[in-house]
PDB file of C-alpha atoms in Angstrom:
ATOM      1  CA  MET A   1     119.048 107.566  74.936  1.00 50.00           C
ATOM      2  CA  SER A   2     119.471 103.779  74.870  1.00 54.00           C
ATOM      3  CA  PRO A   3     116.358 101.873  73.751  1.00 59.00           C
ATOM      4  CA  ASP A   4     116.371 100.244  77.185  1.00 78.00           C
ATOM      5  CA  ARG A   5     116.359 103.595  78.989  1.00 79.00           C
ATOM      6  CA  LEU A   6     113.200 105.312  80.181  1.00 83.00           C
ATOM      7  CA  ASP A   7     112.382 108.976  80.339  1.00 85.00           C
ATOM      8  CA  PRO A   8     111.950 109.900  84.039  1.00 85.00           C
ATOM      9  CA  THR A   9     108.398 111.113  83.462  1.00 83.00           C
ATOM     10  CA  ALA A  10     107.484 107.783  81.908  1.00 86.00           C
ATOM     11  CA  ALA A  11     109.141 105.922  84.787  1.00 81.00           C
ATOM     12  CA  PHE A  12     107.246 107.905  87.425  1.00 78.00           C
ATOM     13  CA  ALA A  13     103.987 107.266  85.556  1.00 81.00           C
ATOM     14  CA  GLU A  14     104.838 103.553  85.411  1.00 81.00           C
ATOM     15  CA  LEU A  15     105.311 103.478  89.184  1.00 76.00           C
ATOM     16  CA  GLY A  16     101.864 104.983  89.600  1.00 74.00           C
ATOM     17  CA  ARG A  17     100.304 102.413  87.268  1.00 76.00           C
ATOM     18  CA  ILE A  18     101.519  99.296  89.093  1.00 71.00           C
ATOM     19  CA  ASN A  19      98.518  96.996  89.489  1.00 63.00           C
ATOM     20  CA  LEU A  20      98.434  96.203  93.206  1.00 63.00           C
ATOM     21  CA  ALA A  21      95.886  93.445  92.671  1.00 63.00           C
ATOM     22  CA  GLU A  22      98.439  91.589  90.540  1.00 58.00           C
ATOM     23  CA  ASN A  23     101.629  92.463  92.456  1.00 61.00           C
ATOM     24  CA  ASP A  24     102.466  91.799  96.087  1.00 76.00           C
ATOM     25  CA  LEU A  25     105.124  93.839  97.907  1.00 75.00           C
ATOM     26  CA  GLN A  26     107.857  91.624  96.450  1.00 81.00           C
ATOM     27  CA  GLY A  27     106.552  92.236  92.947  1.00 82.00           C
ATOM     28  CA  VAL A  28     106.484  95.995  93.488  1.00 82.00           C
ATOM     29  CA  LEU A  29     110.053  95.957  94.845  1.00 85.00           C
ATOM     30  CA  SER A  30     111.249  94.056  91.776  1.00 89.00           C
ATOM     31  CA  ARG A  31     109.512  96.572  89.507  1.00 89.00           C
ATOM     32  CA  VAL A  32     111.076  99.474  91.416  1.00 89.00           C
ATOM     33  CA  ALA A  33     114.569  98.020  90.968  1.00 93.00           C
ATOM     34  CA  GLU A  34     114.122  97.439  87.237  1.00 94.00           C
ATOM     35  CA  LEU A  35     112.624 100.875  86.595  1.00 93.00           C
ATOM     36  CA  ALA A  36     115.445 102.553  88.545  1.00 94.00           C
ATOM     37  CA  ARG A  37     118.030 100.724  86.434  1.00 96.00           C
ATOM     38  CA  ARG A  38     116.371 101.954  83.264  1.00 95.00           C
ATOM     39  CA  THR A  39     115.804 105.507  84.518  1.00 95.00           C
ATOM     40  CA  VAL A  40     118.874 106.754  86.402  1.00 95.00           C
ATOM     41  CA  PRO A  41     121.898 107.461  84.140  1.00 95.00           C
ATOM     42  CA  GLY A  42     124.948 105.461  85.200  1.00 95.00           C
ATOM     43  CA  ALA A  43     122.964 102.692  86.914  1.00 96.00           C
ATOM     44  CA  ASP A  44     124.187  99.395  85.505  1.00 97.00           C
ATOM     45  CA  GLU A  45     122.690  97.294  88.282  1.00 97.00           C
ATOM     46  CA  VAL A  46     120.193  98.111  91.037  1.00 96.00           C
ATOM     47  CA  SER A  47     119.049  96.441  94.240  1.00 95.00           C
ATOM     48  CA  VAL A  48     116.674  97.142  97.106  1.00 93.00           C
ATOM     49  CA  THR A  49     117.848  96.506 100.668  1.00 93.00           C
ATOM     50  CA  MET A  50     115.386  95.704 103.454  1.00 88.00           C
ATOM     51  CA  VAL A  51     116.465  95.957 107.102  1.00 91.00           C
ATOM     52  CA  ARG A  52     114.235  94.607 109.865  1.00 87.00           C
ATOM     53  CA  GLY A  53     115.899  94.994 113.267  1.00 86.00           C
ATOM     54  CA  SER A  54     119.406  93.623 112.861  1.00 86.00           C
ATOM     55  CA  THR A  55     118.578  91.523 109.813  1.00 91.00           C
ATOM     56  CA  ALA A  56     119.281  92.846 106.321  1.00 93.00           C
ATOM     57  CA  GLU A  57     118.445  91.251 103.001  1.00 93.00           C
ATOM     58  CA  THR A  58     118.240  92.130  99.328  1.00 94.00           C
ATOM     59  CA  ALA A  59     114.552  92.074  98.457  1.00 89.00           C
ATOM     60  CA  ALA A  60     115.055  92.724  94.736  1.00 92.00           C
ATOM     61  CA  HIS A  61     117.984  93.056  92.352  1.00 96.00           C
ATOM     62  CA  THR A  62     118.597  93.384  88.631  1.00 96.00           C
ATOM     63  CA  GLY A  63     121.847  91.440  88.461  1.00 96.00           C
ATOM     64  CA  HIS A  64     124.374  89.283  90.274  1.00 96.00           C
ATOM     65  CA  LEU A  65     126.832  92.147  90.842  1.00 96.00           C
ATOM     66  CA  ALA A  66     124.321  94.139  92.925  1.00 97.00           C
ATOM     67  CA  LEU A  67     123.343  91.089  94.967  1.00 96.00           C
ATOM     68  CA  THR A  68     126.966  90.176  95.641  1.00 96.00           C
ATOM     69  CA  LEU A  69     127.955  93.661  96.792  1.00 96.00           C
ATOM     70  CA  ASP A  70     124.867  93.921  99.012  1.00 97.00           C
ATOM     71  CA  GLU A  71     125.456  90.572 100.694  1.00 96.00           C
ATOM     72  CA  TRP A  72     129.117  91.351 101.322  1.00 95.00           C
ATOM     73  CA  GLN A  73     127.935  94.374 103.328  1.00 96.00           C
ATOM     74  CA  TYR A  74     125.370  92.354 105.286  1.00 96.00           C
ATOM     75  CA  GLN A  75     127.959  89.774 106.269  1.00 94.00           C
ATOM     76  CA  ARG A  76     130.120  92.491 107.831  1.00 93.00           C
ATOM     77  CA  GLY A  77     127.349  94.778 109.056  1.00 94.00           C
ATOM     78  CA  ILE A  78     128.801  97.868 107.350  1.00 94.00           C
ATOM     79  CA  GLY A  79     128.538  99.600 104.009  1.00 96.00           C
ATOM     80  CA  PRO A  80     126.758 102.366 102.109  1.00 97.00           C
ATOM     81  CA  CYS A  81     123.438 100.579 101.632  1.00 96.00           C
ATOM     82  CA  LEU A  82     123.176  99.830 105.361  1.00 96.00           C
ATOM     83  CA  GLU A  83     124.069 103.416 106.262  1.00 96.00           C
ATOM     84  CA  ALA A  84     121.539 104.805 103.793  1.00 96.00           C
ATOM     85  CA  ALA A  85     118.810 102.520 105.161  1.00 94.00           C
ATOM     86  CA  ALA A  86     119.562 103.299 108.805  1.00 93.00           C
ATOM     87  CA  ALA A  87     119.777 107.076 108.342  1.00 94.00           C
ATOM     88  CA  GLN A  88     117.234 107.304 105.507  1.00 93.00           C
ATOM     89  CA  ALA A  89     119.861 109.376 103.726  1.00 95.00           C
ATOM     90  CA  THR A  90     121.757 109.526 100.438  1.00 96.00           C
ATOM     91  CA  VAL A  91     125.183 107.873 100.445  1.00 97.00           C
ATOM     92  CA  SER A  92     127.339 108.370  97.362  1.00 96.00           C
ATOM     93  CA  VAL A  93     130.604 106.576  96.575  1.00 96.00           C
ATOM     94  CA  PRO A  94     131.853 108.144  93.334  1.00 96.00           C
ATOM     95  CA  ASP A  95     135.254 106.405  93.346  1.00 96.00           C
ATOM     96  CA  LEU A  96     135.261 102.954  94.885  1.00 96.00           C
ATOM     97  CA  ALA A  97     138.983 102.554  94.237  1.00 94.00           C
ATOM     98  CA  GLY A  98     139.685 105.487  96.571  1.00 93.00           C
ATOM     99  CA  GLU A  99     136.903 104.918  99.126  1.00 93.00           C
ATOM    100  CA  ALA A 100     138.183 105.256 102.703  1.00 93.00           C
ATOM    101  CA  ARG A 101     134.991 104.774 104.765  1.00 94.00           C
ATOM    102  CA  TRP A 102     134.590 101.089 103.872  1.00 95.00           C
ATOM    103  CA  PRO A 103     137.947 100.145 102.340  1.00 94.00           C
ATOM    104  CA  ASP A 104     137.480  96.360 102.529  1.00 94.00           C
ATOM    105  CA  TRP A 105     134.063  96.490 100.911  1.00 95.00           C
ATOM    106  CA  ALA A 106     135.285  98.963  98.281  1.00 95.00           C
ATOM    107  CA  LYS A 107     138.215  96.707  97.385  1.00 94.00           C
ATOM    108  CA  HIS A 108     135.833  93.772  97.028  1.00 94.00           C
ATOM    109  CA  ALA A 109     133.446  95.856  94.891  1.00 95.00           C
ATOM    110  CA  VAL A 110     136.212  96.968  92.528  1.00 96.00           C
ATOM    111  CA  ALA A 111     137.404  93.391  92.135  1.00 96.00           C
ATOM    112  CA  ALA A 112     133.843  92.384  91.258  1.00 96.00           C
ATOM    113  CA  GLY A 113     133.627  95.056  88.552  1.00 96.00           C
ATOM    114  CA  ALA A 114     131.940  98.037  90.200  1.00 97.00           C
ATOM    115  CA  ARG A 115     133.494 101.514  90.222  1.00 97.00           C
ATOM    116  CA  SER A 116     130.784 103.702  91.845  1.00 97.00           C
ATOM    117  CA  SER A 117     127.694 103.326  93.971  1.00 97.00           C
ATOM    118  CA  LEU A 118     124.746 105.402  95.119  1.00 97.00           C
ATOM    119  CA  SER A 119     122.342 104.400  97.900  1.00 97.00           C
ATOM    120  CA  ILE A 120     119.130 106.270  98.728  1.00 95.00           C
ATOM    121  CA  GLY A 121     117.169 105.659 101.935  1.00 93.00           C
ATOM    122  CA  LEU A 122     113.800 104.120 101.098  1.00 89.00           C
ATOM    123  CA  PRO A 123     111.004 103.578 103.659  1.00 82.00           C
ATOM    124  CA  ILE A 124     109.336 100.225 103.003  1.00 77.00           C
ATOM    125  CA  GLU A 125     107.103  99.342 105.959  1.00 71.00           C
ATOM    126  CA  GLU A 126     106.563 100.725 109.447  1.00 70.00           C
ATOM    127  CA  GLN A 127     109.120  98.382 111.014  1.00 74.00           C
ATOM    128  CA  ILE A 128     111.360  98.020 107.957  1.00 79.00           C
ATOM    129  CA  ASP A 129     114.020 100.424 106.704  1.00 87.00           C
ATOM    130  CA  GLY A 130     115.247 100.156 103.160  1.00 89.00           C
ATOM    131  CA  ALA A 131     117.610 101.543 100.580  1.00 93.00           C
ATOM    132  CA  LEU A 132     117.633 101.800  96.811  1.00 95.00           C
ATOM    133  CA  ASN A 133     121.155 100.861  95.689  1.00 97.00           C
ATOM    134  CA  LEU A 134     122.568 101.788  92.294  1.00 98.00           C
ATOM    135  CA  TYR A 135     125.895 100.419  91.067  1.00 98.00           C
ATOM    136  CA  GLY A 136     127.925 101.752  88.148  1.00 97.00           C
ATOM    137  CA  VAL A 137     130.806 100.090  86.317  1.00 96.00           C
ATOM    138  CA  THR A 138     132.537 103.425  85.623  1.00 96.00           C
ATOM    139  CA  ASP A 139     134.097 105.995  87.938  1.00 94.00           C
ATOM    140  CA  ALA A 140     131.820 108.893  88.913  1.00 95.00           C
ATOM    141  CA  ALA A 141     128.874 107.197  87.218  1.00 95.00           C
ATOM    142  CA  PHE A 142     126.371 109.359  89.093  1.00 96.00           C
ATOM    143  CA  ASP A 143     126.713 113.113  88.604  1.00 95.00           C
ATOM    144  CA  ASP A 144     124.695 115.690  90.547  1.00 95.00           C
ATOM    145  CA  ASP A 145     121.740 115.435  88.152  1.00 95.00           C
ATOM    146  CA  ALA A 146     121.701 111.654  88.467  1.00 95.00           C
ATOM    147  CA  VAL A 147     121.725 111.912  92.265  1.00 95.00           C
ATOM    148  CA  VAL A 148     118.768 114.295  92.246  1.00 95.00           C
ATOM    149  CA  LEU A 149     116.917 112.045  89.807  1.00 94.00           C
ATOM    150  CA  ALA A 150     117.607 108.987  91.976  1.00 94.00           C
ATOM    151  CA  GLN A 151     116.290 110.826  95.035  1.00 94.00           C
ATOM    152  CA  THR A 152     113.153 111.878  93.148  1.00 92.00           C
ATOM    153  CA  PHE A 153     112.682 108.328  91.883  1.00 91.00           C
ATOM    154  CA  ALA A 154     112.999 107.014  95.449  1.00 89.00           C
ATOM    155  CA  GLY A 155     110.255 109.421  96.521  1.00 86.00           C
ATOM    156  CA  TYR A 156     107.866 108.100  93.881  1.00 80.00           C
ATOM    157  CA  ALA A 157     108.893 104.527  94.711  1.00 84.00           C
ATOM    158  CA  ALA A 158     108.160 105.121  98.405  1.00 81.00           C
ATOM    159  CA  VAL A 159     104.580 106.080  97.516  1.00 77.00           C
ATOM    160  CA  ALA A 160     104.167 102.934  95.399  1.00 75.00           C
ATOM    161  CA  LEU A 161     105.528 100.779  98.227  1.00 74.00           C
ATOM    162  CA  ALA A 162     103.272 102.461 100.807  1.00 70.00           C
ATOM    163  CA  ASN A 163     100.268 101.820  98.564  1.00 66.00           C
ATOM    164  CA  ALA A 164     101.303  98.184  98.072  1.00 59.00           C
ATOM    165  CA  ASN A 165     101.709  97.693 101.805  1.00 62.00           C
ATOM    166  CA  LEU A 166      98.341  99.322 102.545  1.00 58.00           C
ATOM    167  CA  TYR A 167      96.639  97.235  99.861  1.00 50.00           C
ATOM    168  CA  GLY A 168      98.165  94.057 101.295  1.00 50.00           C
ATOM    169  CA  VAL A 169      97.021  94.930 104.807  1.00 51.00           C
ATOM    170  CA  THR A 170      93.505  95.703 103.546  1.00 50.00           C
ATOM    171  CA  VAL A 171      93.277  92.402 101.670  1.00 53.00           C
ATOM    172  CA  ARG A 172      94.474  90.449 104.717  1.00 61.00           C
ATOM    173  CA  LEU A 173      91.977  92.191 106.987  1.00 56.00           C
ATOM    174  CA  ALA A 174      89.153  91.541 104.545  1.00 60.00           C
ATOM    175  CA  HIS A 175      90.097  87.867 104.383  1.00 62.00           C
ATOM    176  CA  GLN A 176      90.249  87.628 108.179  1.00 60.00           C
ATOM    177  CA  LEU A 177      86.834  89.293 108.442  1.00 61.00           C
ATOM    178  CA  GLN A 178      85.326  86.897 105.903  1.00 67.00           C
ATOM    179  CA  THR A 179      86.793  83.939 107.779  1.00 66.00           C
ATOM    180  CA  ALA A 180      85.488  85.250 111.099  1.00 63.00           C
ATOM    181  CA  MET A 181      82.000  85.828 109.663  1.00 70.00           C
ATOM    182  CA  ALA A 182      81.935  82.356 108.121  1.00 68.00           C
ATOM    183  CA  GLY A 183      83.015  80.852 111.447  1.00 72.00           C
ATOM    184  CA  ARG A 184      80.336  82.758 113.319  1.00 80.00           C
ATOM    185  CA  ALA A 185      77.675  81.624 110.852  1.00 79.00           C
ATOM    186  CA  VAL A 186      78.552  77.922 111.162  1.00 82.00           C
ATOM    187  CA  ILE A 187      78.622  78.174 114.972  1.00 83.00           C
ATOM    188  CA  GLU A 188      75.128  79.676 114.911  1.00 83.00           C
ATOM    189  CA  GLN A 189      73.984  76.819 112.666  1.00 86.00           C
ATOM    190  CA  ALA A 190      75.487  74.270 115.042  1.00 87.00           C
ATOM    191  CA  LYS A 191      73.788  75.926 118.016  1.00 87.00           C
ATOM    192  CA  GLY A 192      70.456  75.670 116.226  1.00 88.00           C
ATOM    193  CA  ILE A 193      71.009  71.952 115.618  1.00 89.00           C
ATOM    194  CA  VAL A 194      71.858  71.328 119.286  1.00 88.00           C
ATOM    195  CA  MET A 195      68.879  73.402 120.450  1.00 88.00           C
ATOM    196  CA  GLY A 196      66.538  71.364 118.260  1.00 87.00           C
ATOM    197  CA  ARG A 197      67.884  68.029 119.412  1.00 88.00           C
ATOM    198  CA  ARG A 198      68.220  68.810 123.118  1.00 88.00           C
ATOM    199  CA  ARG A 199      65.324  71.249 123.505  1.00 90.00           C
ATOM    200  CA  CYS A 200      67.684  73.714 125.179  1.00 90.00           C
ATOM    201  CA  THR A 201      68.387  77.435 125.058  1.00 90.00           C
ATOM    202  CA  ALA A 202      70.968  79.121 122.826  1.00 86.00           C
ATOM    203  CA  ASP A 203      73.309  79.624 125.780  1.00 87.00           C
ATOM    204  CA  GLU A 204      73.020  75.969 126.783  1.00 88.00           C
ATOM    205  CA  ALA A 205      73.680  74.883 123.180  1.00 86.00           C
ATOM    206  CA  PHE A 206      76.787  77.049 123.087  1.00 87.00           C
ATOM    207  CA  GLN A 207      78.004  75.469 126.331  1.00 89.00           C
ATOM    208  CA  VAL A 208      77.543  72.015 124.786  1.00 88.00           C
ATOM    209  CA  LEU A 209      79.638  72.999 121.763  1.00 86.00           C
ATOM    210  CA  THR A 210      82.278  74.593 123.973  1.00 89.00           C
ATOM    211  CA  LYS A 211      82.593  71.424 126.085  1.00 88.00           C
ATOM    212  CA  ILE A 212      82.973  69.273 122.979  1.00 88.00           C
ATOM    213  CA  SER A 213      85.672  71.674 121.757  1.00 88.00           C
ATOM    214  CA  GLN A 214      87.566  71.512 125.050  1.00 89.00           C
ATOM    215  CA  ASP A 215      87.242  67.738 125.479  1.00 88.00           C
ATOM    216  CA  SER A 216      88.355  67.013 121.898  1.00 89.00           C
ATOM    217  CA  HIS A 217      91.025  69.748 121.803  1.00 89.00           C
ATOM    218  CA  ARG A 218      89.557  71.147 118.607  1.00 87.00           C
ATOM    219  CA  LYS A 219      88.645  74.690 117.683  1.00 88.00           C
ATOM    220  CA  LEU A 220      84.997  75.609 118.304  1.00 82.00           C
ATOM    221  CA  ARG A 221      84.598  76.477 114.625  1.00 84.00           C
ATOM    222  CA  ASP A 222      85.873  73.026 113.583  1.00 88.00           C
ATOM    223  CA  VAL A 223      83.473  71.304 115.998  1.00 86.00           C
ATOM    224  CA  ALA A 224      80.578  73.356 114.626  1.00 86.00           C
ATOM    225  CA  THR A 225      81.580  72.684 111.012  1.00 87.00           C
ATOM    226  CA  ALA A 226      81.715  68.927 111.622  1.00 89.00           C
ATOM    227  CA  LEU A 227      78.313  68.933 113.354  1.00 86.00           C
ATOM    228  CA  VAL A 228      76.678  70.935 110.547  1.00 86.00           C
ATOM    229  CA  ALA A 229      78.239  68.646 107.934  1.00 88.00           C
ATOM    230  CA  ARG A 230      76.933  65.515 109.687  1.00 87.00           C
ATOM    231  CA  ALA A 231      73.494  67.053 110.057  1.00 84.00           C
ATOM    232  CA  GLY A 232      73.448  67.973 106.399  1.00 73.00           C
ATOM    233  CA  GLY A 233      74.387  64.426 105.472  1.00 68.00           C
ATOM    234  CA  GLY A 234      71.685  62.924 107.640  1.00 57.00           C
ATOM    235  CA  GLY A 235      74.091  61.778 110.378  1.00 53.00           C
ATOM    236  CA  ASP A 236      73.927  62.348 114.119  1.00 49.00           C
ATOM    237  CA  ARG A 237      76.458  63.504 116.696  1.00 40.00           C
TER     238      ARG A 237
END
C-alpha cells in the first residue's frame, strides 16, 4: 500500500473523529473528498457534487482534473455525477473512451487525462442532493471491490455530513436564542427606565418604546439598547 493510502478501517474511524466544533459543513466535505482519495483503490482525484434545485456545484475536490470534469457536466446538465446525485445511485464508467451514455463528456474527460469514473449518490442536506465522484487515470480503475468500498465509504461519509449539518443547525439555533434573550432583557431594562421617568405602567412604557421604534424606523431592540446606554452614561432621552 502506498504511504499516502489509508486502510478502510482507519478511514472510517477518521470520519467518525471529525471535530464538528472546528469544521463547518464545507470543512467536512473537504475531509470526505481527501479521505476517499486515499482510501478507494484507483481514485486519483475525488470531488463532491452538491445539487440544490437546478443548481449544481463542486463543494470539495482534491485536484483540478476532478473540478474540470464536474463543471463540464454542470454546464451541459448531464453526466454521471448529476445522475448519481439525482437518483442517489451508483454510476460507474469503467471505460471513458468507449462511453456511449455521455459521449461528449467522455471525450472531454479522456482529453483531460481521465480514463474511468465512479459516482456514488451522497445525501448532504434535506434539500440538497450530492454525489461522491472518483476519477481514475487508468481504464477500469475501479473493480467490484473498489465499488463496494466506495459505497461503504459514502455511507460513513453520509453520517458525518448529517452530524455536521445537525451540529450547525444546533449552533445557529443556540445563537438565535441567545440573541433573542439578550434583546428581551434590554427591552425590559428600557421599559423600567421609561416607567421610572414617566410614572407609567409596564404596558404604557412598552407602547412608548414601540412608538419611538415606529417613528424612527428602528428595531425595538435597537431603540431599547440606545435608551439603556444613554441612561447608563447619565444621559436622557
